[in-house]
Every structure is written in C-alpha cells, then in structure tokens.
mmCIF file of C-alpha atoms in Angstrom:
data_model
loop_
_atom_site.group_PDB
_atom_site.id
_atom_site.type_symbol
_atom_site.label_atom_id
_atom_site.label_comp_id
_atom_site.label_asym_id
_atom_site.label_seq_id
_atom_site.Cartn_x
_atom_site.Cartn_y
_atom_site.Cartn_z
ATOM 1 C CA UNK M 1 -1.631 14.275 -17.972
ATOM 2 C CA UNK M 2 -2.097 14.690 -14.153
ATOM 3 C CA UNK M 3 -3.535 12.148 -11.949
ATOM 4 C CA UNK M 4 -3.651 8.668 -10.363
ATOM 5 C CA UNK M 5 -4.447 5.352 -11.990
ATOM 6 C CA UNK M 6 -5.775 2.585 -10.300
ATOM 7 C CA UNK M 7 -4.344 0.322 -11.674
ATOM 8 C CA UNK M 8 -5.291 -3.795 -11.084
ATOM 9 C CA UNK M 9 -1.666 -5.946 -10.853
ATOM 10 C CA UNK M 10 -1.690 -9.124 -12.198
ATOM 11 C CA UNK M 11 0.361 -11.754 -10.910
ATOM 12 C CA UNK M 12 3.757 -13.174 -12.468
ATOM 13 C CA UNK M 13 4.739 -8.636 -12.635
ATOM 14 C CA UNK M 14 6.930 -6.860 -10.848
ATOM 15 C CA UNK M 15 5.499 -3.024 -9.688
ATOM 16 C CA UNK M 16 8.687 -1.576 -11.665
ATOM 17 C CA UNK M 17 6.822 -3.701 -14.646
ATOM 18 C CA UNK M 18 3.921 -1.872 -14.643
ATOM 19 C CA UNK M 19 5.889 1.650 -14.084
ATOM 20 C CA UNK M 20 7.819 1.374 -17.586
ATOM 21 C CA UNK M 21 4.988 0.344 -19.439
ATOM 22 C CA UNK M 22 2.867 2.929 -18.622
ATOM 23 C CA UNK M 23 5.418 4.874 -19.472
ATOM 24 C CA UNK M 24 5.290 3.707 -23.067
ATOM 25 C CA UNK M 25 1.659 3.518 -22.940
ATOM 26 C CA UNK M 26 1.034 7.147 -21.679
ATOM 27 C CA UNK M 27 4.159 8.591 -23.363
ATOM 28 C CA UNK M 28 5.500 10.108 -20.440
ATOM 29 C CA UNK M 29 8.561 9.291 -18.198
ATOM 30 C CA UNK M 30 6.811 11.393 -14.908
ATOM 31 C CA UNK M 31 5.427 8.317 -13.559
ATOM 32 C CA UNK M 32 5.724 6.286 -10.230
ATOM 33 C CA UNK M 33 4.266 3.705 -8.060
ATOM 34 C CA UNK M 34 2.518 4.268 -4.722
ATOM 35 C CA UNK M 35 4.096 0.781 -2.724
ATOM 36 C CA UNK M 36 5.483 -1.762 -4.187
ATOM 37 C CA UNK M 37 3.670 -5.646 -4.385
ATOM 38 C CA UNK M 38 5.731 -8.798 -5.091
ATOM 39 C CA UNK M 39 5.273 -10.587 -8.188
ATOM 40 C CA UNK M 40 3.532 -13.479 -6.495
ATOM 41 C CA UNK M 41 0.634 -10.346 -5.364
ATOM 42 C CA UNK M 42 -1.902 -9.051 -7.784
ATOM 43 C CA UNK M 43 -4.514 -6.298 -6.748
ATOM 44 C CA UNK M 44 -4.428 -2.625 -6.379
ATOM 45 C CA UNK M 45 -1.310 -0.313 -7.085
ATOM 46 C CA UNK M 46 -1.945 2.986 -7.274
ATOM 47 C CA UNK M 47 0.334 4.848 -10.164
ATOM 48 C CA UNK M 48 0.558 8.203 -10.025
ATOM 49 C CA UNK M 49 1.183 10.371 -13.075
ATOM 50 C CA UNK M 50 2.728 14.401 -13.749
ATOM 51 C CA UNK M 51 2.354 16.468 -11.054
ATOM 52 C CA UNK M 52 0.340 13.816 -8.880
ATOM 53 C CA UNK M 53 3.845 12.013 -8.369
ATOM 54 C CA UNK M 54 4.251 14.156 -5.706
ATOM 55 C CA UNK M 55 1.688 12.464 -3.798
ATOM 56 C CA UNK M 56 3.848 9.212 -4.036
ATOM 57 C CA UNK M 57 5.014 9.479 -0.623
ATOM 58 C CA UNK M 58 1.945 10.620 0.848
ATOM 59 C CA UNK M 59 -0.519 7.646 -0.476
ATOM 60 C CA UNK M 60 2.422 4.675 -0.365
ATOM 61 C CA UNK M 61 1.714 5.771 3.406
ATOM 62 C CA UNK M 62 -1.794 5.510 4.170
ATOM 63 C CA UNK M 63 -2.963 1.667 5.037
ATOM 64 C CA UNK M 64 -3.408 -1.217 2.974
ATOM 65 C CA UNK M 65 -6.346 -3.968 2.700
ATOM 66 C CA UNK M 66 -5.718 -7.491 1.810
ATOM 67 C CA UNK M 67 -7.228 -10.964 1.262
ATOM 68 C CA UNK M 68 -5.570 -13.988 1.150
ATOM 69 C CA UNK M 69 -4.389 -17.193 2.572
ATOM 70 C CA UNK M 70 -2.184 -18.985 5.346
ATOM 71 C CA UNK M 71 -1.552 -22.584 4.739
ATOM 72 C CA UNK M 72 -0.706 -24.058 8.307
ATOM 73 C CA UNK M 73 1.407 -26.923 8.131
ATOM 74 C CA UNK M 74 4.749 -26.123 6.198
ATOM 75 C CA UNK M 75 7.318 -22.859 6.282
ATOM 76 C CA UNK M 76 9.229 -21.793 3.059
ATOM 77 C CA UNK M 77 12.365 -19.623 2.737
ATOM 78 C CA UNK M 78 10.842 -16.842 1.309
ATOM 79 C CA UNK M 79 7.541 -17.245 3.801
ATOM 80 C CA UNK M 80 5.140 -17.575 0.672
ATOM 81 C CA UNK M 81 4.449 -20.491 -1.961
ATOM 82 C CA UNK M 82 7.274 -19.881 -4.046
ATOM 83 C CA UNK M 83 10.257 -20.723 -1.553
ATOM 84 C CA UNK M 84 11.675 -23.855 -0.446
ATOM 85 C CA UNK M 85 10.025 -26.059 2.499
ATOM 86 C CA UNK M 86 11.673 -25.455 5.581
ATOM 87 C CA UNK M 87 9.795 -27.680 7.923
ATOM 88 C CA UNK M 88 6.790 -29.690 7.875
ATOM 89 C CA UNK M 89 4.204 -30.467 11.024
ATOM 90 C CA UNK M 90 1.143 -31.911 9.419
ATOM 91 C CA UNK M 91 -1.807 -31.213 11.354
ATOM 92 C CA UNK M 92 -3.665 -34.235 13.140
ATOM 93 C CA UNK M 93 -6.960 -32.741 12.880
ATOM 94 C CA UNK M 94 -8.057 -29.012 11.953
ATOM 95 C CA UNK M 95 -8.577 -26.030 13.980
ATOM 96 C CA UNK M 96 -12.363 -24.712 14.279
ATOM 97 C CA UNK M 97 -13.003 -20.898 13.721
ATOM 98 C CA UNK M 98 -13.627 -20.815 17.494
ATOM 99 C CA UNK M 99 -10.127 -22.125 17.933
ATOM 100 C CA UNK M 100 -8.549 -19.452 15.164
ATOM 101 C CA UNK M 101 -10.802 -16.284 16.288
ATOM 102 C CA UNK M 102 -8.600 -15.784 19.268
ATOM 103 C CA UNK M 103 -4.885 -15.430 17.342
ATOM 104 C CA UNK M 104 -6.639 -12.730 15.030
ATOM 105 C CA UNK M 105 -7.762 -10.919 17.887
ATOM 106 C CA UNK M 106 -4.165 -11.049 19.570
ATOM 107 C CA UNK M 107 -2.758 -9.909 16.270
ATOM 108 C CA UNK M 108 -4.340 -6.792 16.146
ATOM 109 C CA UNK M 109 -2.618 -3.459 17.191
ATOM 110 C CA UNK M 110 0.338 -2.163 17.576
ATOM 111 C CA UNK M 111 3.029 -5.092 16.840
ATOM 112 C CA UNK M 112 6.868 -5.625 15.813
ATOM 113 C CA UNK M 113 8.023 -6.989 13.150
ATOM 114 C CA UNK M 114 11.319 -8.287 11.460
ATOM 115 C CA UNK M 115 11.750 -8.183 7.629
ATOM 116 C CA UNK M 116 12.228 -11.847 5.649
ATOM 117 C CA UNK M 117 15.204 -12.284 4.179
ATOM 118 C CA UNK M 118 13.517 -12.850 0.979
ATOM 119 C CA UNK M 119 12.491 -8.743 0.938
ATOM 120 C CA UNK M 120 13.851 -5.241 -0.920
ATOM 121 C CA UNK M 121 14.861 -3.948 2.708
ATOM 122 C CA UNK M 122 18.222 -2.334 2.813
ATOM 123 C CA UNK M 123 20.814 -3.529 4.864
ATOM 124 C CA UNK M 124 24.811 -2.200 4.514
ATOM 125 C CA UNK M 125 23.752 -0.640 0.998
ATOM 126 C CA UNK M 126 22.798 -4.470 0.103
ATOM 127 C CA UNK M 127 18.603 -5.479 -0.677
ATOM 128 C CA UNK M 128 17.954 -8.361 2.141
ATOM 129 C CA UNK M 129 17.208 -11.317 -0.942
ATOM 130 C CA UNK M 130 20.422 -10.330 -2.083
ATOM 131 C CA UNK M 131 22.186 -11.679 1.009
ATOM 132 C CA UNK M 132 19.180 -14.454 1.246
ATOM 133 C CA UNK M 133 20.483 -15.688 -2.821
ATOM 134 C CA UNK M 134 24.006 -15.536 -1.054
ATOM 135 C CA UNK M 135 22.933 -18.031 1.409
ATOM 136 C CA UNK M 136 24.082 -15.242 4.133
ATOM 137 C CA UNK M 137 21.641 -14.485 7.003
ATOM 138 C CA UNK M 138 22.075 -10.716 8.686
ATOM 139 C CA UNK M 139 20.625 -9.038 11.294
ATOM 140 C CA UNK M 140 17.498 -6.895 10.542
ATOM 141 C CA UNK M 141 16.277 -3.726 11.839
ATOM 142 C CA UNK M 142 12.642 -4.283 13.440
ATOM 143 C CA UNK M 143 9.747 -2.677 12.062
ATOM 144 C CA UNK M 144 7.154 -0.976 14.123
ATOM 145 C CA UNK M 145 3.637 -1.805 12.199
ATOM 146 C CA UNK M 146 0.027 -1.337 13.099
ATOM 147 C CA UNK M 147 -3.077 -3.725 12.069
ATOM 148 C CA UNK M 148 -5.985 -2.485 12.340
ATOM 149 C CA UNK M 149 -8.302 -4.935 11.652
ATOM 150 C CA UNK M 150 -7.701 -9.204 10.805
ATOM 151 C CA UNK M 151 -9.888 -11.450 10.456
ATOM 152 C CA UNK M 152 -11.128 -15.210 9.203
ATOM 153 C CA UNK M 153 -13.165 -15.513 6.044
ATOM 154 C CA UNK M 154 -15.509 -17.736 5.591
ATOM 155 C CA UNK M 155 -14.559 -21.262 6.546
ATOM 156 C CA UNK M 156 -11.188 -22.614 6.761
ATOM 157 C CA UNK M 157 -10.284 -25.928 4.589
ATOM 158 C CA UNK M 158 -8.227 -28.926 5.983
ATOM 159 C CA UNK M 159 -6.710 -31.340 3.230
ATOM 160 C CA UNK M 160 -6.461 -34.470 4.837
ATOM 161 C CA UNK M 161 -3.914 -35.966 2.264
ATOM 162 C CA UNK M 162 -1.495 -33.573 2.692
ATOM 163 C CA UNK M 163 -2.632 -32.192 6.962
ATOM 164 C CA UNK M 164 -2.328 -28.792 5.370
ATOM 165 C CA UNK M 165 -5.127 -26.438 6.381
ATOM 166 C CA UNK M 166 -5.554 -23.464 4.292
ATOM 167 C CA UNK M 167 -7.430 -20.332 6.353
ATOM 168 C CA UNK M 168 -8.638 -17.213 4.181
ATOM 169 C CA UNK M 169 -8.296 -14.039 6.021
ATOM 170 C CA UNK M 170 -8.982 -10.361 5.377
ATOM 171 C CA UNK M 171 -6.287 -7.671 6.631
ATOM 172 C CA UNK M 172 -6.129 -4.094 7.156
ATOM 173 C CA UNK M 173 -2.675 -2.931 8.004
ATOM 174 C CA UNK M 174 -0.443 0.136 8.079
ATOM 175 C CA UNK M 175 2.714 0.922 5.828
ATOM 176 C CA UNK M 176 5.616 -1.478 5.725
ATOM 177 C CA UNK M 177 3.587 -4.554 7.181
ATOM 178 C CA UNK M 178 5.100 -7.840 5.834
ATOM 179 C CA UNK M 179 1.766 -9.712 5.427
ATOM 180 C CA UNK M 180 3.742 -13.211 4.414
ATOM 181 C CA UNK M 181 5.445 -12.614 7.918
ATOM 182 C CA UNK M 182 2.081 -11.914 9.486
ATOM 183 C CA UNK M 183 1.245 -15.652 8.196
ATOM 184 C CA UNK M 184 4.193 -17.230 9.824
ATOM 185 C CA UNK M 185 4.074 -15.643 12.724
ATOM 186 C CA UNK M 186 0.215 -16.764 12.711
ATOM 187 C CA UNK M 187 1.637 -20.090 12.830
ATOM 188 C CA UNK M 188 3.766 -19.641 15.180
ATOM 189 C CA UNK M 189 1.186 -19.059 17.646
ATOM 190 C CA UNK M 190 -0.020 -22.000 17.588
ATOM 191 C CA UNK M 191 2.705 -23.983 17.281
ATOM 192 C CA UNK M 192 2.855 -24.639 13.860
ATOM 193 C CA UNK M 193 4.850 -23.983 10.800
ATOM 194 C CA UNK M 194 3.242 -21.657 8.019
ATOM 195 C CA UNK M 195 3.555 -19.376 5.035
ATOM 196 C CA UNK M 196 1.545 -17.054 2.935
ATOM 197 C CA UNK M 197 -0.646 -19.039 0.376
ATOM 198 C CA UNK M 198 -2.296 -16.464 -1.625
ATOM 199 C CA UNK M 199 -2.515 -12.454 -1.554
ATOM 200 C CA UNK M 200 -4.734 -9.995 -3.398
ATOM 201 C CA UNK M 201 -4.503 -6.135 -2.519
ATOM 202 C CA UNK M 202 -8.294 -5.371 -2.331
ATOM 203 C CA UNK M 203 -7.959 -1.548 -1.074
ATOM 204 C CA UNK M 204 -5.200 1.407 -1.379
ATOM 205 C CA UNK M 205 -4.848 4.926 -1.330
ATOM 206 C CA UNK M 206 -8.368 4.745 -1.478
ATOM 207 C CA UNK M 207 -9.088 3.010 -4.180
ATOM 208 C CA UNK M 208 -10.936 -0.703 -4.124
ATOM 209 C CA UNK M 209 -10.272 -3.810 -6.472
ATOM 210 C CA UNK M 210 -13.662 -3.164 -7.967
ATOM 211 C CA UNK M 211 -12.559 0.296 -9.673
ATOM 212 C CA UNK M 212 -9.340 -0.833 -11.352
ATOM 213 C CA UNK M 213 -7.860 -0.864 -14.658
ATOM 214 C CA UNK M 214 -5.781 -3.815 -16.139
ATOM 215 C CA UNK M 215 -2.933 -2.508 -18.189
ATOM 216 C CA UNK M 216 -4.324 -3.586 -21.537
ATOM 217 C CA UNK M 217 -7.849 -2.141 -20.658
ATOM 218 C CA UNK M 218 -5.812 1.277 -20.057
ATOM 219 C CA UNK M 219 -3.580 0.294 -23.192
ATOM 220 C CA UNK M 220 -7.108 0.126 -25.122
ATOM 221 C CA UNK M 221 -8.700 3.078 -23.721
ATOM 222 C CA UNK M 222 -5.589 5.294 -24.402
ATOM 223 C CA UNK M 223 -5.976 4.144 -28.438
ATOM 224 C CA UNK M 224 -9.747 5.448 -28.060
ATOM 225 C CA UNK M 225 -8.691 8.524 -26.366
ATOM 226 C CA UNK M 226 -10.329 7.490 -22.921
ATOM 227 C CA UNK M 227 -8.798 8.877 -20.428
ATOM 228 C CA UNK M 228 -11.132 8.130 -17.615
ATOM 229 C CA UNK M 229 -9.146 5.542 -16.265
ATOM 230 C CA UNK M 230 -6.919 8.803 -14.547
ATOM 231 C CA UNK M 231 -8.453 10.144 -11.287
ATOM 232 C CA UNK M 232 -7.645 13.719 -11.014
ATOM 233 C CA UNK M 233 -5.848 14.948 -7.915
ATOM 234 C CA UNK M 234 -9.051 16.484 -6.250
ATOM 235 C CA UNK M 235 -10.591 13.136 -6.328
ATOM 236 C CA UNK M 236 -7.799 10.975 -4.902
ATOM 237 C CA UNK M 237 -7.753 13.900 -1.883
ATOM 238 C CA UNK M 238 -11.712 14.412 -1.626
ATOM 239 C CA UNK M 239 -11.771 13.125 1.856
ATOM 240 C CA UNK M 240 -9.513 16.192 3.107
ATOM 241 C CA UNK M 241 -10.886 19.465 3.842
ATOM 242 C CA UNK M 242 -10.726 22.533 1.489
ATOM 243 C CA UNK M 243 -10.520 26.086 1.377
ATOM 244 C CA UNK M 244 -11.046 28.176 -1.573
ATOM 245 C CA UNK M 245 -7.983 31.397 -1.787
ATOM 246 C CA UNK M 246 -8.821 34.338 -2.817
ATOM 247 C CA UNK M 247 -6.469 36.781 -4.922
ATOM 248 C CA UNK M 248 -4.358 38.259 -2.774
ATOM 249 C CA UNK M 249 -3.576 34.892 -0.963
ATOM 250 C CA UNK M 250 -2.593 32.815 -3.834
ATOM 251 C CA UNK M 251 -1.040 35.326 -5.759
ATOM 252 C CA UNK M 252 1.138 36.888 -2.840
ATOM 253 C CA UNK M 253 1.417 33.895 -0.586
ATOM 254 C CA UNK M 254 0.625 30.391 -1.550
ATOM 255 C CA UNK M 255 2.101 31.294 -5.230
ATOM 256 C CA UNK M 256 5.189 31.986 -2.932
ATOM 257 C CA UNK M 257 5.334 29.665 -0.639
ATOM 258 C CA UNK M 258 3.725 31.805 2.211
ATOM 259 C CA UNK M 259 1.277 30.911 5.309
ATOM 260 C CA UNK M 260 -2.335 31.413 5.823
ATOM 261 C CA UNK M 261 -3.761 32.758 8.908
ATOM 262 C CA UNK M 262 -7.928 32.909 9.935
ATOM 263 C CA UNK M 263 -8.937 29.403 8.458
ATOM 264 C CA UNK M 264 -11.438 27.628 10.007
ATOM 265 C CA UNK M 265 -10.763 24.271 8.990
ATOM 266 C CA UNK M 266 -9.714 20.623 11.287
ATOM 267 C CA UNK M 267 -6.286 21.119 12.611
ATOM 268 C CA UNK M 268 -5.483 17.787 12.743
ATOM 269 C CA UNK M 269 -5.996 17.186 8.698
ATOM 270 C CA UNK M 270 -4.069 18.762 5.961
ATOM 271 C CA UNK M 271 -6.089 21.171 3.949
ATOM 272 C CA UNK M 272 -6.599 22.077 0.289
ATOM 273 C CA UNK M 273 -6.380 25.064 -0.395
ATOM 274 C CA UNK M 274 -7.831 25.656 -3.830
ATOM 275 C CA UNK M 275 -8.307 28.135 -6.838
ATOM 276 C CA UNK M 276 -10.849 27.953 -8.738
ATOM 277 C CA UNK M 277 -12.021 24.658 -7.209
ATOM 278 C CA UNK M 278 -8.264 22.865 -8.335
ATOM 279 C CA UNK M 279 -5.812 21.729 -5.136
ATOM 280 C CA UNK M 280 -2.733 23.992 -5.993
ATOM 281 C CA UNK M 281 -1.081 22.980 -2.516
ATOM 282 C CA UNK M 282 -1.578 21.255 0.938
ATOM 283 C CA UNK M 283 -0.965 23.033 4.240
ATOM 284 C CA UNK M 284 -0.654 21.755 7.711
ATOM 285 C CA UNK M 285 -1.759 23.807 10.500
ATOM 286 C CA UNK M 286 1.595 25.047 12.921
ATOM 287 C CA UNK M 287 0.430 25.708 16.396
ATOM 288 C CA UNK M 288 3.754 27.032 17.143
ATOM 289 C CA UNK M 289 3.165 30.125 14.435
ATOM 290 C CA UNK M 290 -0.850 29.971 14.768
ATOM 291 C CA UNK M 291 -0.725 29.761 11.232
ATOM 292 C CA UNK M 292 -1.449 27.299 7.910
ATOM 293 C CA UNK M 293 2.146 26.434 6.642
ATOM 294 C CA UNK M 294 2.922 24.599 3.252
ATOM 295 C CA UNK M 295 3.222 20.892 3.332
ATOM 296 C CA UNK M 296 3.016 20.103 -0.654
ATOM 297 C CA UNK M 297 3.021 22.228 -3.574
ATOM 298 C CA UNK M 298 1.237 20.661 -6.159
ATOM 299 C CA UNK M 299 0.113 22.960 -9.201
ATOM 300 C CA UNK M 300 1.866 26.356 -9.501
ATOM 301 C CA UNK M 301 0.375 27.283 -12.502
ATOM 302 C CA UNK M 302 -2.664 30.242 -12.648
#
C-alpha cells in the first residue's frame, strides 16, 4: 500500500493520534504525517503511506491554507482559546473592514516570527511548552516565514457584552508559520490584545477540505476493501513535469543512482522521470554538471 491519504482532522486529536491508528487500521507501521496541527485544529493532514513516506519532507514543505478566527480584545498564554487570559482591553466600538483591510495588507510577505512558548519547537534538547508548563520563559530562535495571501471574510462580529470582536480571515502561508502568533501580532497592530479563536486547515500538499477522509470513513472503506481513499504517488506529484526513461537509462542509470543528460524539461522544477508511466525517482537539474541529478528515489522495483 503506497500513497497519500487525505485525511480530514478532527478536533480534540493530536497528528501522532491519527498516525498510530492508521497504523492499526491499514496494518502497516510505514506511515507518517506531512506537518503536524494542534489538537485545538481540525482540517487537512496529509498521511503518507509505504514508499510515499519519502515524500514527508517534501509536502510538510509546500504552503498551507487556513480559515479561522482572531478574537480582538483578550491574549491567552498559549495565544489560542485554550490558555489562560493574559490581558483584557475591551473594545469601545468595532473596527469596520475599511479599518482592518489595511493590517492584512501589511501582513503579507516576507515577515519574522518568534515561536509561542506554548509550541513543539526545540530549544536545549527541551520542546518550548515544556519550559512554558515549567513556568520558565527562554529565548527563541526567530523564524523567517512567508504569507502569501491574508485576508477578511465576510463581516467581522462585535459582542457588545463582552467588547470582544471576532474577525474571520482566510490565510495562505509558507512552512513553519505560527498562525495563533499571526493573530496576536494582528492585535498588536492595532493596539490591542488578541488570540487565535478558531482554525481549520482548508488546503495542503495539494489537497482541499472538500476531498478528505475522516478516520472512520477510511476505517469503513478499508472493511469494504475501498481503497480509494489512497492517492497514488503520480497523483499527489501531477503538477511536476515528467519524462518517460527508456531501457538503457533506467536500467543502467536511474536503477543506479546515475544522471540524465538531453532532457528538455523546466529547470527550475523537479522532474519525474517515469517507467512505464509510474514516478520511480525525482531529479533536479545541476547547472554545474549540465546534467539531471537524483533528488528522491522513490520505487526501485522493475
């Protein structure tokens, strides 16, 4: 069983969760997780199974889509709903989307960012929460993150009991982007206190909210021997160009290891190179040799 599941998170789970059940559920250990979502965040995860676990690194890279919410108003410890209020500022009146437009625009780009405390980033050999549950604050390495698009949905909601206002926002961002941290920091810009509300992964690897599998759908189709809930390797990579081998070069080079010269294909991409219309590797084109090199072996089999 080779391939990747899209698989639809549900919220109250850990991504290690979902990793050994599968495992139970498929009845194989070869399986791993493409980026990992906090229990509080359900949506897309992308699990990779047999050989396409060697893509793990290669898709818990590409960018990531979200929707969710920042209540302005209030800061937690852990930047989202489940932490502790660390201030308060109720809001006297809400902001318009005229008002809110302009921080999304300035958020956009190239930006820095430092990991919460509450987060799995390693600092001395020790997770940051574990220092947080410590009560010990440490210094943490910045993060260099890109967003590529953020933006207001629809129309923001002000509760006048509580001067919270709640904004619902859609963002695409790059690998290692602390989206609770985006929401504070969206606070901070205009003066306010804030955390992260709500958050749905809509988008990854590829793959939107509207073609995933809950586990017990997968658990269900597995007992009826429907296995279409796997997308093969060729489809998860589809967007990057191919090139079909003949004999001699998979049997005496790529089956080895070995470049590839004469292919017309984008430079800038990786490329497929195929047998029989199945990815057995991915190259990368070396301008230093003039040649196709290998990037990823993937299926060494004939």
């Amino acid at each position: 069983m080779d391939g990747v599941i899209p698989l639809n998170k549900e919220i109250g789970q850990t991504s290690s969760d979902y990793v050994y059940k599968l495992r139970k559920i498929l009845h194989t250990r070869k399986i791993g997780h493409t980026g990992t979502l906090d229990p509080l965040v359900n949506g897309v995860l992308p699990i990779c199974v047999g050989q396409a676990t060697k893509l793990v690194n290669a898709l818990t890279g590409s960018p990531k889509e979200y929707e969710g919410e920042i209540t302005l108003g209030k800061s937690t410890t852990t930047e989202d709903r489940e932490g502790e209020t660390v201030d308060e500022q109720k809001l006297v009146k809400p902001f318009t989307i005229d008002e809110l437009n302009p921080i999304f625009e300035k958020m956009t780009g190239d930006l820095t960012q430092i990991p919460p405390m509450f987060s799995a980033v390693r600092v001395n050999g020790k997770k940051l929460y574990e220092y947080a549950r410590a009560g010990i604050e440490v210094d943490r390495p910045e993060r260099h993150i890109h967003i590529y698009d953020f933006h207001v949905m629809g129309e923001p909601v002000f509760d006048e009991t509580t001067g919270y206002q709640t904004i619902r926002f859609h963002v695409k961002c790059s690998k290692g982007t602390y989206v609770r941290t985006l929401a504070v920091e969206f606070g901070h810009m205009l003066g306010l206190p804030a955390f992260m509300s709500q958050l749905t992964r809509v988008k990854s690897a590829g793959f939107p909210i509207e073609e995933t599998f809950t586990l017990g759908q997968i658990s269900d189709m597995m007992d009826n021997e429907d296995y279409s809930f796997l997308r093969s390797i060729d489809d998860v990579l589809a967007d990057l160009p191919s090139y079909e081998l003949n004999d001699e070069e998979w049997e005496v080079r790529v089956l080895h290891g070995g470049f590839l010269e004469s292919i017309d294909s984008d430079k800038s991409k990786q490329l497929r190179v195929q047998r029989g219309g199945v990815t057995k590797a991915l190259y990368k084109y070396d301008k230093v040799r003039d040649m196709w090199i290998p990037d990823l072996m993937l299926l060494k089999n004939n």
